[in-house]
């Protein structure tokens, strides 16, 4: 966790997680597993759950009950200004077989 990052309230962070510049995690958010990278004005709050190989950077806000899950080696990246909220579920899994 870098100097400009904060974890507050009932947030839980477990595993291989790196909070870099201006990353804030609060509410009842859960970050588990990893590697998880939060960098450059990231706000995570509410009952957000992030599991697995996830990169969130560059002015991203994640609120409410959003769930992001990615398996190791099949990472998910949110790397542009945006807001995720409500009850969105983002899952990244490997495709079996050829399309």
XYZ file of C-alpha atoms in Angstrom:
99
model
C 0.000 0.000 0.000
C 1.508 3.317 -1.075
C 1.416 6.552 0.917
C -1.471 8.138 -1.013
C -3.801 5.118 -0.700
C -6.408 4.463 1.985
C -8.414 1.538 3.315
C -11.327 2.499 5.565
C -14.527 1.361 7.248
C -15.151 -2.408 6.979
C -13.174 -3.047 3.789
C -11.270 -6.352 3.626
C -8.150 -6.875 1.510
C -6.626 -10.369 1.384
C -3.935 -11.794 -0.861
C -1.629 -10.286 -3.458
C -3.047 -6.739 -3.703
C -1.128 -3.561 -4.546
C -2.724 -0.179 -3.897
C -0.635 2.469 -5.626
C -1.353 6.175 -6.133
C -4.663 7.592 -4.874
C -6.439 4.238 -4.492
C -9.231 4.287 -1.897
C -11.139 1.233 -0.675
C -14.023 1.625 1.765
C -17.488 0.518 2.764
C -17.781 -3.256 2.923
C -15.663 -3.855 -0.183
C -13.755 -7.136 -0.457
C -10.588 -7.635 -2.517
C -9.371 -11.241 -2.493
C -6.773 -13.288 -4.295
C -4.719 -11.574 -6.878
C -2.709 -10.226 -8.275
C -4.915 -7.146 -7.903
C -3.559 -3.702 -8.839
C -5.354 -0.424 -8.065
C -3.654 2.733 -9.379
C -4.289 6.402 -10.275
C -7.515 7.746 -8.740
C -9.419 4.517 -8.079
C -12.367 4.531 -5.667
C -13.918 1.248 -4.524
C -16.804 1.338 -2.073
C -20.137 -0.199 -1.146
C -20.327 -3.997 -1.220
C -18.007 -4.373 -4.194
C -16.232 -7.740 -4.527
C -13.066 -8.122 -6.628
C -11.528 -11.591 -6.928
C -8.557 -12.850 -8.943
C -6.246 -11.309 -11.536
C -7.641 -7.750 -11.877
C -6.118 -4.373 -12.822
C -8.127 -1.218 -12.130
C -6.484 2.104 -12.992
C -6.925 5.635 -14.365
C -9.934 7.293 -12.735
C -12.248 4.327 -12.170
C -15.015 4.379 -9.565
C -16.635 1.087 -8.500
C -19.677 1.322 -6.227
C -22.700 -0.513 -4.832
C -22.705 -4.306 -5.361
C -20.441 -4.661 -8.396
C -18.621 -8.002 -8.642
C -15.489 -8.523 -10.739
C -13.934 -11.998 -10.956
C -11.046 -13.229 -13.114
C -9.091 -16.456 -13.053
C -5.309 -16.443 -12.765
C -3.701 -15.870 -16.154
C -6.981 -14.536 -17.628
C -6.945 -11.081 -16.109
C -9.523 -8.334 -16.335
C -8.442 -4.737 -16.852
C -10.374 -1.483 -16.416
C -7.964 1.193 -17.556
C -9.894 4.284 -18.579
C -12.125 6.775 -16.785
C -15.452 5.097 -15.960
C -17.947 4.324 -13.228
C -19.280 0.849 -12.473
C -22.263 0.699 -10.143
C -25.500 -1.064 -9.346
C -25.411 -4.844 -9.457
C -23.065 -5.375 -12.400
C -21.201 -8.686 -12.599
C -18.032 -8.914 -14.691
C -16.509 -12.380 -15.021
C -13.485 -13.367 -17.075
C -13.069 -17.112 -17.670
C -11.035 -19.052 -20.239
C -12.863 -20.258 -23.336
C -12.750 -23.988 -23.849
C -12.289 -25.193 -27.419
C -12.036 -23.119 -30.554
C -14.661 -20.659 -31.660
